[in-house]
mmCIF file of C-alpha atoms in Angstrom:
data_model
loop_
_atom_site.group_PDB
_atom_site.id
_atom_site.type_symbol
_atom_site.label_atom_id
_atom_site.label_comp_id
_atom_site.label_asym_id
_atom_site.label_seq_id
_atom_site.Cartn_x
_atom_site.Cartn_y
_atom_site.Cartn_z
ATOM 1 C CA MET A 1 0.000 0.000 0.000
ATOM 2 C CA GLU A 2 1.582 3.234 -1.131
ATOM 3 C CA ARG A 3 0.836 6.585 0.498
ATOM 4 C CA GLY A 4 -1.249 7.684 -2.488
ATOM 5 C CA GLY A 5 -3.190 4.419 -2.584
ATOM 6 C CA ALA A 6 -2.902 0.781 -3.599
ATOM 7 C CA ARG A 7 -0.460 0.122 -6.432
ATOM 8 C CA GLY A 8 -2.218 -0.143 -9.790
ATOM 9 C CA PHE A 9 -5.687 0.765 -8.449
ATOM 10 C CA LEU A 10 -7.616 3.995 -8.869
ATOM 11 C CA PRO A 11 -6.263 6.803 -6.667
ATOM 12 C CA PRO A 12 -8.159 7.406 -3.408
ATOM 13 C CA PHE A 13 -11.253 9.588 -3.669
ATOM 14 C CA PRO A 14 -10.212 13.162 -2.732
ATOM 15 C CA HIS A 15 -10.991 14.468 0.757
ATOM 16 C CA PHE A 16 -12.612 11.172 1.801
ATOM 17 C CA ALA A 17 -11.458 11.174 5.433
ATOM 18 C CA THR A 18 -12.284 14.866 5.868
ATOM 19 C CA GLN A 19 -15.789 14.362 4.475
ATOM 20 C CA ALA A 20 -16.317 11.271 6.657
ATOM 21 C CA ILE A 21 -15.512 13.357 9.723
ATOM 22 C CA HIS A 22 -17.198 16.651 8.852
ATOM 23 C CA ALA A 23 -19.961 16.259 6.203
ATOM 24 C CA GLY A 24 -23.379 16.698 7.813
ATOM 25 C CA GLN A 25 -21.823 17.158 11.250
ATOM 26 C CA GLU A 26 -21.771 20.985 11.471
ATOM 27 C CA PRO A 27 -21.992 22.043 15.160
ATOM 28 C CA GLU A 28 -23.990 25.127 14.160
ATOM 29 C CA GLN A 29 -27.075 22.981 13.455
ATOM 30 C CA TRP A 30 -27.438 22.371 17.198
ATOM 31 C CA ARG A 31 -28.400 25.008 19.752
ATOM 32 C CA SER A 32 -25.586 23.655 21.947
ATOM 33 C CA SER A 33 -23.038 23.692 19.051
ATOM 34 C CA ALA A 34 -22.153 20.084 19.918
ATOM 35 C CA VAL A 35 -19.173 18.828 17.908
ATOM 36 C CA VAL A 36 -20.481 15.241 18.050
ATOM 37 C CA PRO A 37 -24.059 15.055 16.751
ATOM 38 C CA PRO A 38 -26.377 14.174 19.646
ATOM 39 C CA VAL A 39 -28.753 11.212 19.678
ATOM 40 C CA SER A 40 -32.237 12.595 19.097
ATOM 41 C CA LEU A 41 -34.540 9.988 20.657
ATOM 42 C CA SER A 42 -37.738 12.038 20.517
ATOM 43 C CA THR A 43 -40.440 10.504 18.368
ATOM 44 C CA THR A 44 -42.259 13.814 17.858
ATOM 45 C CA PHE A 45 -41.367 17.499 17.499
ATOM 46 C CA LYS A 46 -43.107 20.699 18.597
ATOM 47 C CA GLN A 47 -44.817 22.749 15.880
ATOM 48 C CA GLN A 48 -45.038 26.545 16.054
ATOM 49 C CA ALA A 49 -48.514 26.440 14.528
ATOM 50 C CA PRO A 50 -50.524 23.705 12.811
ATOM 51 C CA GLY A 51 -48.379 22.456 9.930
ATOM 52 C CA GLU A 52 -45.488 24.821 10.799
ATOM 53 C CA HIS A 53 -42.476 22.857 12.000
ATOM 54 C CA ALA A 54 -38.695 23.239 12.021
ATOM 55 C CA GLY A 55 -38.075 20.406 9.557
ATOM 56 C CA TYR A 56 -39.192 17.483 11.698
ATOM 57 C CA GLU A 57 -42.672 16.231 12.555
ATOM 58 C CA TYR A 58 -42.422 12.549 13.463
ATOM 59 C CA SER A 59 -39.278 10.454 13.768
ATOM 60 C CA ARG A 60 -40.261 7.871 11.152
ATOM 61 C CA SER A 61 -40.586 10.688 8.598
ATOM 62 C CA GLY A 62 -37.333 12.361 9.574
ATOM 63 C CA ASN A 63 -34.923 12.455 12.489
ATOM 64 C CA PRO A 64 -32.014 14.841 13.181
ATOM 65 C CA THR A 65 -29.532 12.058 13.997
ATOM 66 C CA ARG A 66 -30.541 10.069 10.903
ATOM 67 C CA ASN A 67 -30.252 13.222 8.827
ATOM 68 C CA CYS A 68 -26.610 13.660 9.904
ATOM 69 C CA LEU A 69 -25.808 10.090 8.869
ATOM 70 C CA GLU A 70 -27.572 10.403 5.516
ATOM 71 C CA LYS A 71 -25.704 13.611 4.660
ATOM 72 C CA ALA A 72 -22.356 12.027 5.545
ATOM 73 C CA VAL A 73 -22.951 8.892 3.466
ATOM 74 C CA ALA A 74 -24.151 10.941 0.493
ATOM 75 C CA ALA A 75 -20.872 12.871 0.575
ATOM 76 C CA LEU A 76 -18.803 9.672 0.745
ATOM 77 C CA ASP A 77 -20.709 8.123 -2.178
ATOM 78 C CA GLY A 78 -20.348 11.265 -4.284
ATOM 79 C CA ALA A 79 -24.151 11.429 -4.244
ATOM 80 C CA LYS A 80 -26.772 14.148 -3.822
ATOM 81 C CA TYR A 81 -28.919 12.062 -1.493
ATOM 82 C CA CYS A 82 -28.808 9.123 0.906
ATOM 83 C CA LEU A 83 -31.578 7.338 2.779
ATOM 84 C CA ALA A 84 -31.112 5.039 5.769
ATOM 85 C CA TYR A 85 -33.169 1.917 6.480
ATOM 86 C CA ALA A 86 -33.588 -0.618 9.275
ATOM 87 C CA SER A 87 -31.451 -3.235 7.463
ATOM 88 C CA GLY A 88 -29.861 -4.017 4.126
ATOM 89 C CA LEU A 89 -32.883 -6.117 3.209
ATOM 90 C CA ALA A 90 -35.185 -3.253 4.217
ATOM 91 C CA ALA A 91 -33.292 -1.146 1.671
ATOM 92 C CA THR A 92 -33.756 -3.928 -0.903
ATOM 93 C CA LEU A 93 -37.480 -4.046 -0.113
ATOM 94 C CA ASN A 94 -37.871 -0.287 -0.563
ATOM 95 C CA ILE A 95 -36.020 -0.313 -3.891
ATOM 96 C CA THR A 96 -38.164 -3.201 -5.129
ATOM 97 C CA HIS A 97 -41.299 -1.231 -4.228
ATOM 98 C CA LEU A 98 -40.392 1.175 -7.026
ATOM 99 C CA LEU A 99 -41.743 -1.550 -9.329
ATOM 100 C CA LYS A 100 -45.238 -2.943 -9.911
ATOM 101 C CA ALA A 101 -46.636 -6.412 -10.496
ATOM 102 C CA GLY A 102 -45.641 -7.726 -13.911
ATOM 103 C CA ASP A 103 -42.301 -5.896 -13.986
ATOM 104 C CA THR A 104 -39.080 -7.861 -14.373
ATOM 105 C CA ILE A 105 -35.906 -7.793 -12.294
ATOM 106 C CA ILE A 106 -32.627 -9.141 -13.628
ATOM 107 C CA CYS A 107 -30.399 -10.138 -10.713
ATOM 108 C CA MET A 108 -26.785 -11.244 -10.749
ATOM 109 C CA ASN A 109 -26.838 -15.010 -10.265
ATOM 110 C CA ASP A 110 -24.226 -14.948 -7.490
ATOM 111 C CA VAL A 111 -25.539 -12.687 -4.703
ATOM 112 C CA TYR A 112 -26.007 -12.527 -0.957
ATOM 113 C CA GLY A 113 -28.264 -15.385 0.142
ATOM 114 C CA GLY A 114 -30.797 -13.006 1.708
ATOM 115 C CA THR A 115 -31.166 -11.106 -1.571
ATOM 116 C CA ASN A 116 -31.657 -14.373 -3.441
ATOM 117 C CA ARG A 117 -34.230 -15.532 -0.869
ATOM 118 C CA TYR A 118 -36.157 -12.231 -0.953
ATOM 119 C CA PHE A 119 -36.374 -12.154 -4.744
ATOM 120 C CA ARG A 120 -37.314 -15.852 -5.062
ATOM 121 C CA LYS A 121 -39.641 -16.318 -2.126
ATOM 122 C CA VAL A 122 -41.158 -12.875 -1.588
ATOM 123 C CA ALA A 123 -40.878 -10.584 -4.636
ATOM 124 C CA MET A 124 -41.893 -13.297 -7.098
ATOM 125 C CA LYS A 125 -44.969 -14.109 -5.014
ATOM 126 C CA MET A 126 -45.943 -10.433 -5.200
ATOM 127 C CA GLY A 127 -46.139 -10.614 -8.998
ATOM 128 C CA LEU A 128 -42.626 -9.568 -9.971
ATOM 129 C CA ASN A 129 -40.611 -11.643 -12.415
ATOM 130 C CA VAL A 130 -36.995 -12.291 -11.401
ATOM 131 C CA PHE A 131 -34.324 -13.809 -13.614
ATOM 132 C CA PHE A 132 -30.841 -14.679 -12.359
ATOM 133 C CA VAL A 133 -28.111 -13.935 -14.905
ATOM 134 C CA ASP A 134 -24.300 -13.936 -14.877
ATOM 135 C CA CYS A 135 -23.819 -10.198 -15.336
ATOM 136 C CA THR A 136 -20.033 -10.557 -15.507
ATOM 137 C CA LYS A 137 -20.848 -11.591 -19.098
ATOM 138 C CA ILE A 138 -22.271 -8.398 -20.544
ATOM 139 C CA GLU A 139 -23.698 -10.228 -23.553
ATOM 140 C CA CYS A 140 -25.798 -12.379 -21.187
ATOM 141 C CA LEU A 141 -27.174 -9.273 -19.475
ATOM 142 C CA GLU A 142 -27.974 -7.655 -22.808
ATOM 143 C CA ALA A 143 -29.768 -10.767 -24.058
ATOM 144 C CA ALA A 144 -31.862 -10.978 -20.866
ATOM 145 C CA ILE A 145 -33.334 -7.468 -21.034
ATOM 146 C CA THR A 146 -36.914 -7.307 -22.322
ATOM 147 C CA PRO A 147 -39.511 -4.506 -22.518
ATOM 148 C CA GLU A 148 -40.771 -5.675 -19.102
ATOM 149 C CA THR A 149 -37.342 -5.259 -17.460
ATOM 150 C CA LYS A 150 -37.355 -2.357 -15.010
ATOM 151 C CA LEU A 151 -34.440 -3.107 -12.687
ATOM 152 C CA VAL A 152 -31.015 -4.757 -12.909
ATOM 153 C CA TRP A 153 -29.404 -5.769 -9.599
ATOM 154 C CA ILE A 154 -25.712 -6.542 -9.339
ATOM 155 C CA GLU A 155 -23.215 -7.174 -6.563
ATOM 156 C CA THR A 156 -19.554 -6.605 -7.215
ATOM 157 C CA PRO A 157 -17.600 -8.381 -5.911
ATOM 158 C CA THR A 158 -20.207 -11.085 -5.443
ATOM 159 C CA ASN A 159 -20.983 -12.925 -2.243
ATOM 160 C CA PRO A 160 -19.350 -15.380 -1.709
ATOM 161 C CA THR A 161 -17.353 -16.221 -4.864
ATOM 162 C CA LEU A 162 -15.999 -12.677 -5.374
ATOM 163 C CA LYS A 163 -16.751 -12.331 -9.068
ATOM 164 C CA VAL A 164 -16.228 -8.774 -10.313
ATOM 165 C CA THR A 165 -18.713 -7.090 -12.648
ATOM 166 C CA ASP A 166 -17.895 -4.166 -14.934
ATOM 167 C CA ILE A 167 -20.289 -1.517 -13.583
ATOM 168 C CA GLN A 168 -19.732 0.953 -16.422
ATOM 169 C CA ALA A 169 -20.332 -1.735 -19.056
ATOM 170 C CA CYS A 170 -23.543 -2.813 -17.295
ATOM 171 C CA ALA A 171 -24.699 0.812 -17.081
ATOM 172 C CA ASP A 172 -24.067 1.326 -20.792
ATOM 173 C CA VAL A 173 -26.212 -1.720 -21.643
ATOM 174 C CA VAL A 174 -28.978 -0.965 -19.127
ATOM 175 C CA HIS A 175 -29.343 2.665 -20.126
ATOM 176 C CA LYS A 176 -29.932 1.802 -23.772
ATOM 177 C CA HIS A 177 -33.392 0.874 -22.501
ATOM 178 C CA LYS A 178 -35.801 3.505 -21.207
ATOM 179 C CA ASP A 179 -36.802 3.447 -17.546
ATOM 180 C CA VAL A 180 -34.530 0.574 -16.475
ATOM 181 C CA LEU A 181 -32.644 1.170 -13.214
ATOM 182 C CA LEU A 182 -29.211 -0.220 -12.378
ATOM 183 C CA VAL A 183 -28.711 -1.024 -8.699
ATOM 184 C CA VAL A 184 -25.287 -1.916 -7.287
ATOM 185 C CA ASP A 185 -25.013 -3.600 -3.900
ATOM 186 C CA ASN A 186 -21.772 -2.006 -2.685
ATOM 187 C CA THR A 187 -21.715 -3.762 0.701
ATOM 188 C CA PHE A 188 -18.417 -5.604 0.190
ATOM 189 C CA MET A 189 -16.487 -2.598 -1.119
ATOM 190 C CA SER A 190 -17.797 0.252 1.045
ATOM 191 C CA ALA A 191 -17.780 3.841 -0.162
ATOM 192 C CA TYR A 192 -14.012 3.964 0.390
ATOM 193 C CA PHE A 193 -13.095 1.462 -2.329
ATOM 194 C CA GLN A 194 -15.860 1.905 -4.919
ATOM 195 C CA ARG A 195 -18.324 4.565 -6.086
ATOM 196 C CA PRO A 196 -20.963 2.896 -8.280
ATOM 197 C CA LEU A 197 -22.833 6.128 -9.040
ATOM 198 C CA SER A 198 -19.756 7.605 -10.699
ATOM 199 C CA LEU A 199 -19.581 4.487 -12.888
ATOM 200 C CA GLY A 200 -23.144 4.877 -14.149
ATOM 201 C CA ALA A 201 -25.311 3.123 -11.550
ATOM 202 C CA ASP A 202 -28.638 4.720 -10.649
ATOM 203 C CA ILE A 203 -28.740 3.383 -7.087
ATOM 204 C CA CYS A 204 -25.931 2.414 -4.704
ATOM 205 C CA MET A 205 -27.076 0.373 -1.708
ATOM 206 C CA TYR A 206 -25.424 -1.175 1.324
ATOM 207 C CA SER A 207 -25.967 -3.407 4.206
ATOM 208 C CA ALA A 208 -24.356 -0.828 6.481
ATOM 209 C CA THR A 209 -24.199 -3.603 9.083
ATOM 210 C CA LYS A 210 -20.926 -4.545 7.403
ATOM 211 C CA TYR A 211 -18.013 -2.229 6.541
ATOM 212 C CA MET A 212 -19.812 1.114 6.621
ATOM 213 C CA ASN A 213 -20.553 0.705 10.344
ATOM 214 C CA GLY A 214 -17.667 -1.687 10.837
ATOM 215 C CA HIS A 215 -18.193 -2.696 14.460
ATOM 216 C CA SER A 216 -20.740 -5.556 14.273
ATOM 217 C CA ASP A 217 -23.159 -3.723 16.555
ATOM 218 C CA VAL A 218 -25.665 -2.169 14.121
ATOM 219 C CA VAL A 219 -28.123 -3.656 11.613
ATOM 220 C CA MET A 220 -28.838 -1.055 8.924
ATOM 221 C CA GLY A 221 -29.250 -0.380 5.203
ATOM 222 C CA LEU A 222 -28.250 2.645 3.119
ATOM 223 C CA VAL A 223 -29.286 3.837 -0.353
ATOM 224 C CA SER A 224 -27.580 6.659 -2.292
ATOM 225 C CA VAL A 225 -28.862 8.312 -5.483
ATOM 226 C CA ASN A 226 -28.323 11.429 -7.591
ATOM 227 C CA CYS A 227 -31.684 11.681 -9.383
ATOM 228 C CA ASP A 228 -34.126 14.094 -7.718
ATOM 229 C CA ASP A 229 -37.227 12.155 -8.796
ATOM 230 C CA LEU A 230 -35.763 8.817 -7.693
ATOM 231 C CA TYR A 231 -34.913 10.308 -4.311
ATOM 232 C CA GLU A 232 -38.444 11.649 -3.833
ATOM 233 C CA ARG A 233 -39.963 8.273 -4.708
ATOM 234 C CA LEU A 234 -37.632 6.433 -2.324
ATOM 235 C CA LYS A 235 -38.144 9.018 0.413
ATOM 236 C CA PHE A 236 -41.907 8.506 0.114
ATOM 237 C CA LEU A 237 -41.419 4.732 0.407
ATOM 238 C CA GLN A 238 -39.050 5.115 3.356
ATOM 239 C CA ASN A 239 -41.781 6.952 5.247
ATOM 240 C CA SER A 240 -44.697 4.870 3.959
ATOM 241 C CA LEU A 241 -43.155 1.440 4.567
ATOM 242 C CA GLY A 242 -41.594 2.593 7.826
ATOM 243 C CA ALA A 243 -38.487 0.399 7.855
ATOM 244 C CA VAL A 244 -36.252 3.074 9.368
ATOM 245 C CA PRO A 245 -33.277 2.667 11.733
ATOM 246 C CA SER A 246 -33.312 3.868 15.324
ATOM 247 C CA PRO A 247 -31.588 7.174 16.137
ATOM 248 C CA PHE A 248 -29.083 5.331 18.317
ATOM 249 C CA ASP A 249 -28.125 3.001 15.470
ATOM 250 C CA CYS A 250 -27.720 6.065 13.231
ATOM 251 C CA TYR A 251 -25.418 7.578 15.841
ATOM 252 C CA LEU A 252 -23.309 4.419 15.957
ATOM 253 C CA CYS A 253 -23.059 4.096 12.170
ATOM 254 C CA ASN A 254 -22.216 7.788 11.850
ATOM 255 C CA ARG A 255 -19.413 7.236 14.339
ATOM 256 C CA GLY A 256 -18.223 4.183 12.417
ATOM 257 C CA LEU A 257 -17.801 6.270 9.260
ATOM 258 C CA LYS A 258 -15.172 8.399 10.987
ATOM 259 C CA THR A 259 -12.675 5.536 10.873
ATOM 260 C CA LEU A 260 -13.822 3.997 7.572
ATOM 261 C CA GLN A 261 -10.725 5.090 5.645
ATOM 262 C CA ILE A 262 -8.171 3.752 8.107
ATOM 263 C CA ARG A 263 -10.172 0.566 8.697
ATOM 264 C CA MET A 264 -10.472 -0.258 5.002
ATOM 265 C CA LYS A 265 -6.767 0.281 4.414
ATOM 266 C CA GLN A 266 -5.950 -2.223 7.168
ATOM 267 C CA HIS A 267 -8.588 -4.695 5.966
ATOM 268 C CA PHE A 268 -6.921 -4.615 2.539
ATOM 269 C CA HIS A 269 -3.445 -5.038 4.015
ATOM 270 C CA ASN A 270 -4.445 -8.017 6.162
ATOM 271 C CA ALA A 271 -6.594 -9.658 3.476
ATOM 272 C CA LEU A 272 -3.777 -9.494 0.951
ATOM 273 C CA ALA A 273 -1.429 -11.147 3.459
ATOM 274 C CA VAL A 274 -3.996 -13.870 4.182
ATOM 275 C CA ALA A 275 -4.689 -14.470 0.492
ATOM 276 C CA ARG A 276 -0.979 -14.771 -0.318
ATOM 277 C CA PHE A 277 -0.467 -17.164 2.589
ATOM 278 C CA LEU A 278 -3.358 -19.399 1.557
ATOM 279 C CA GLU A 279 -2.392 -19.346 -2.118
ATOM 280 C CA SER A 280 1.053 -20.671 -1.243
ATOM 281 C CA ASP A 281 -0.277 -23.427 1.066
ATOM 282 C CA SER A 282 -0.446 -26.992 -0.262
ATOM 283 C CA ARG A 283 -3.522 -27.736 1.877
ATOM 284 C CA VAL A 284 -5.544 -25.173 -0.087
ATOM 285 C CA GLU A 285 -7.048 -25.981 -3.485
ATOM 286 C CA LYS A 286 -7.798 -22.441 -4.695
ATOM 287 C CA VAL A 287 -7.905 -18.877 -3.369
ATOM 288 C CA ILE A 288 -10.296 -16.206 -4.642
ATOM 289 C CA PHE A 289 -9.281 -12.627 -3.842
ATOM 290 C CA PRO A 290 -9.632 -9.804 -6.395
ATOM 291 C CA GLY A 291 -6.439 -8.201 -5.098
ATOM 292 C CA LEU A 292 -4.354 -11.160 -6.305
ATOM 293 C CA PRO A 293 -3.070 -11.245 -9.894
ATOM 294 C CA SER A 294 -4.472 -14.791 -10.108
ATOM 295 C CA HIS A 295 -8.036 -13.457 -9.894
ATOM 296 C CA PRO A 296 -9.606 -13.517 -13.386
ATOM 297 C CA GLN A 297 -10.916 -9.954 -13.033
ATOM 298 C CA HIS A 298 -7.894 -8.484 -11.248
ATOM 299 C CA GLU A 299 -7.330 -5.853 -13.950
ATOM 300 C CA LEU A 300 -11.003 -4.866 -13.935
ATOM 301 C CA ILE A 301 -11.128 -4.282 -10.198
ATOM 302 C CA LYS A 302 -8.027 -2.113 -10.452
ATOM 303 C CA ARG A 303 -9.776 0.009 -13.095
ATOM 304 C CA GLN A 304 -12.965 0.623 -11.114
ATOM 305 C CA CYS A 305 -11.851 0.507 -7.459
ATOM 306 C CA THR A 306 -9.313 2.134 -5.159
ATOM 307 C CA GLY A 307 -8.512 -1.157 -3.401
ATOM 308 C CA CYS A 308 -10.017 -4.370 -2.019
ATOM 309 C CA PRO A 309 -11.860 -5.141 1.227
ATOM 310 C CA GLY A 310 -11.128 -7.923 3.697
ATOM 311 C CA MET A 311 -13.144 -10.647 1.945
ATOM 312 C CA VAL A 312 -11.173 -13.779 0.993
ATOM 313 C CA THR A 313 -12.786 -16.991 -0.227
ATOM 314 C CA PHE A 314 -10.954 -20.281 -0.650
ATOM 315 C CA TYR A 315 -11.453 -23.976 -1.291
ATOM 316 C CA ILE A 316 -9.773 -26.247 1.221
ATOM 317 C CA LYS A 317 -8.510 -29.586 -0.070
ATOM 318 C CA GLY A 318 -10.381 -32.683 1.027
ATOM 319 C CA ASN A 319 -14.084 -32.719 1.829
ATOM 320 C CA LEU A 320 -16.720 -31.311 4.163
ATOM 321 C CA LYS A 321 -15.059 -32.881 7.205
ATOM 322 C CA HIS A 322 -11.817 -31.022 6.457
ATOM 323 C CA ALA A 323 -13.707 -27.740 6.067
ATOM 324 C CA ALA A 324 -15.711 -28.245 9.260
ATOM 325 C CA THR A 325 -12.657 -29.241 11.311
ATOM 326 C CA PHE A 326 -10.732 -26.227 10.020
ATOM 327 C CA LEU A 327 -13.563 -23.889 11.016
ATOM 328 C CA LYS A 328 -14.035 -25.456 14.460
ATOM 329 C CA ASN A 329 -10.337 -25.113 15.268
ATOM 330 C CA LEU A 330 -9.963 -21.417 14.499
ATOM 331 C CA LYS A 331 -9.083 -19.305 17.524
ATOM 332 C CA VAL A 332 -8.536 -15.723 16.321
ATOM 333 C CA PHE A 333 -11.104 -15.987 13.544
ATOM 334 C CA THR A 334 -14.624 -16.472 14.911
ATOM 335 C CA LEU A 335 -16.981 -18.954 13.267
ATOM 336 C CA ALA A 336 -19.961 -16.690 12.591
ATOM 337 C CA GLU A 337 -22.093 -15.182 9.849
ATOM 338 C CA SER A 338 -21.845 -11.563 8.694
ATOM 339 C CA LEU A 339 -18.693 -9.665 7.739
ATOM 340 C CA GLY A 340 -17.010 -6.286 7.630
ATOM 341 C CA GLY A 341 -16.411 -5.762 11.356
ATOM 342 C CA TYR A 342 -13.070 -5.086 13.030
ATOM 343 C CA GLU A 343 -12.963 -8.748 14.114
ATOM 344 C CA SER A 344 -12.040 -11.609 11.767
ATOM 345 C CA LEU A 345 -14.849 -14.024 10.915
ATOM 346 C CA ALA A 346 -15.018 -17.327 9.033
ATOM 347 C CA GLU A 347 -18.038 -19.191 7.723
ATOM 348 C CA HIS A 348 -19.227 -22.048 5.533
ATOM 349 C CA PRO A 349 -21.522 -20.477 2.874
ATOM 350 C CA ALA A 350 -23.221 -23.702 1.742
ATOM 351 C CA ILE A 351 -24.378 -24.468 5.308
ATOM 352 C CA MET A 352 -24.639 -20.947 6.711
ATOM 353 C CA THR A 353 -25.164 -17.719 4.712
ATOM 354 C CA HIS A 354 -26.254 -19.332 1.435
ATOM 355 C CA SER A 355 -28.184 -22.348 2.683
ATOM 356 C CA SER A 356 -31.435 -20.793 1.374
ATOM 357 C CA VAL A 357 -30.078 -20.802 -2.198
ATOM 358 C CA PRO A 358 -31.345 -23.913 -4.025
ATOM 359 C CA LYS A 359 -28.752 -26.697 -3.896
ATOM 360 C CA GLU A 360 -28.476 -27.018 -7.683
ATOM 361 C CA ASP A 361 -27.848 -23.267 -7.954
ATOM 362 C CA ARG A 362 -25.216 -23.383 -5.213
ATOM 363 C CA GLU A 363 -23.410 -26.187 -6.996
ATOM 364 C CA ALA A 364 -23.538 -24.349 -10.329
ATOM 365 C CA LEU A 365 -22.017 -21.282 -8.649
ATOM 366 C CA GLY A 366 -19.255 -23.290 -6.977
ATOM 367 C CA ILE A 367 -20.667 -22.903 -3.451
ATOM 368 C CA GLY A 368 -19.757 -26.404 -2.349
ATOM 369 C CA ASP A 369 -18.693 -28.326 0.730
ATOM 370 C CA THR A 370 -15.080 -27.143 0.677
ATOM 371 C CA LEU A 371 -15.739 -23.423 0.093
ATOM 372 C CA ILE A 372 -14.864 -21.191 3.051
ATOM 373 C CA ARG A 373 -15.452 -17.436 3.292
ATOM 374 C CA LEU A 374 -13.236 -15.244 5.451
ATOM 375 C CA SER A 375 -13.882 -11.699 6.575
ATOM 376 C CA VAL A 376 -10.385 -10.620 7.506
ATOM 377 C CA GLY A 377 -10.381 -8.131 10.364
ATOM 378 C CA LEU A 378 -7.950 -5.690 11.910
ATOM 379 C CA GLU A 379 -5.916 -8.001 14.143
ATOM 380 C CA ASP A 380 -2.136 -8.338 13.832
ATOM 381 C CA GLU A 381 -1.180 -9.981 10.560
ATOM 382 C CA GLU A 382 1.077 -12.589 12.155
ATOM 383 C CA ASP A 383 -1.667 -13.707 14.540
ATOM 384 C CA LEU A 384 -4.103 -14.203 11.669
ATOM 385 C CA LEU A 385 -1.622 -16.255 9.653
ATOM 386 C CA GLU A 386 -0.676 -18.389 12.658
ATOM 387 C CA ASP A 387 -4.340 -19.077 13.349
ATOM 388 C CA LEU A 388 -5.011 -20.180 9.776
ATOM 389 C CA ASP A 389 -1.935 -22.387 9.814
ATOM 390 C CA GLN A 390 -2.851 -24.191 13.046
ATOM 391 C CA ALA A 391 -6.448 -24.724 11.920
ATOM 392 C CA LEU A 392 -5.295 -26.169 8.597
ATOM 393 C CA LYS A 393 -2.919 -28.434 10.477
ATOM 394 C CA ALA A 394 -5.765 -29.633 12.709
ATOM 395 C CA ALA A 395 -7.995 -30.314 9.700
ATOM 396 C CA PHE A 396 -5.458 -32.565 8.040
ATOM 397 C CA GLU A 397 -4.245 -34.276 11.220
ATOM 398 C CA ASP A 398 -7.815 -35.273 12.129
ATOM 399 C CA HIS A 399 -8.842 -36.220 8.589
ATOM 400 C CA LYS A 400 -6.110 -37.592 6.397
ATOM 401 C CA ALA A 401 -6.899 -36.750 2.794
#
């Protein structure tokens, strides 16, 4: 990692750390001139006369603490607007409510298991048509678009196999067609490493539970847009559907943003060390990490990102018993779902995060018994590598291949 940024990647977005600390946080907005935005827990706000208020009426419709967070995230995304929701899936729900029965969604075939489950088992039952397509192949995306298509949903990198999609190329294809929206789930990258709106996306969304908050103590979703009309429609849905985060969670996420830059740099540093270690280990079949030259879309991610997050996926040699024993013997890494916190986590996608994906689809995507997903945290590099080494040793001592 060079001072100016990661070698070969886009340069860092200008003024990122300063915006993360100051955007939307002006002390002058508070009567007390508090430097740290206070937690506004009130559900209702005094009006000077009927219908005359100071910008807030009811906390579902708008809240001062949430407003600070939304302004900060908009600045970090290079966006005009941001809206916060009770979870990443609440954000997904609100975006989907932009559509009507009979409309079609094209979704990247390799996505977060909760997104897959929502589209298959909820949205489709509400009259929406959903088709899963490998959007890393632009010709497949182009062939899938019909007059009924109203939304294209991509993750990049994907969860859990870390495929990288060319956002600009997708935007060019999508925007040949009138009234089709391109949504990018930017959860894995965070605003620090990737700005989908600048690459042509209409909507950038996050599970802020992950890197944007970064401390594994908040469940939240975020949506950023530039279009005035799109913002007004989503703002109406945010209020009407009511899936908003608590003021305290907004306070915590807002605080998490202040260290986003330094956290993401360290996640990248540690993940690269872990990926290199695993790639050189004879007990590992294959490592998937976009920051490695061995990744098939390594050059693409360097063109559209400023670096890589702490997500590393690999196939352990052997079978399910080897994978399970490895995971059970980890000591620094915690066996748990989720990702993007300061702590290192490990999980088995086929059994845990992606168990709701149909088995035949998992197998087609390569989400098998020996696939392991790591969320590499901020611990000391040597401790992480030692932990991986001892767990691999335990897996192959207990179960000879």
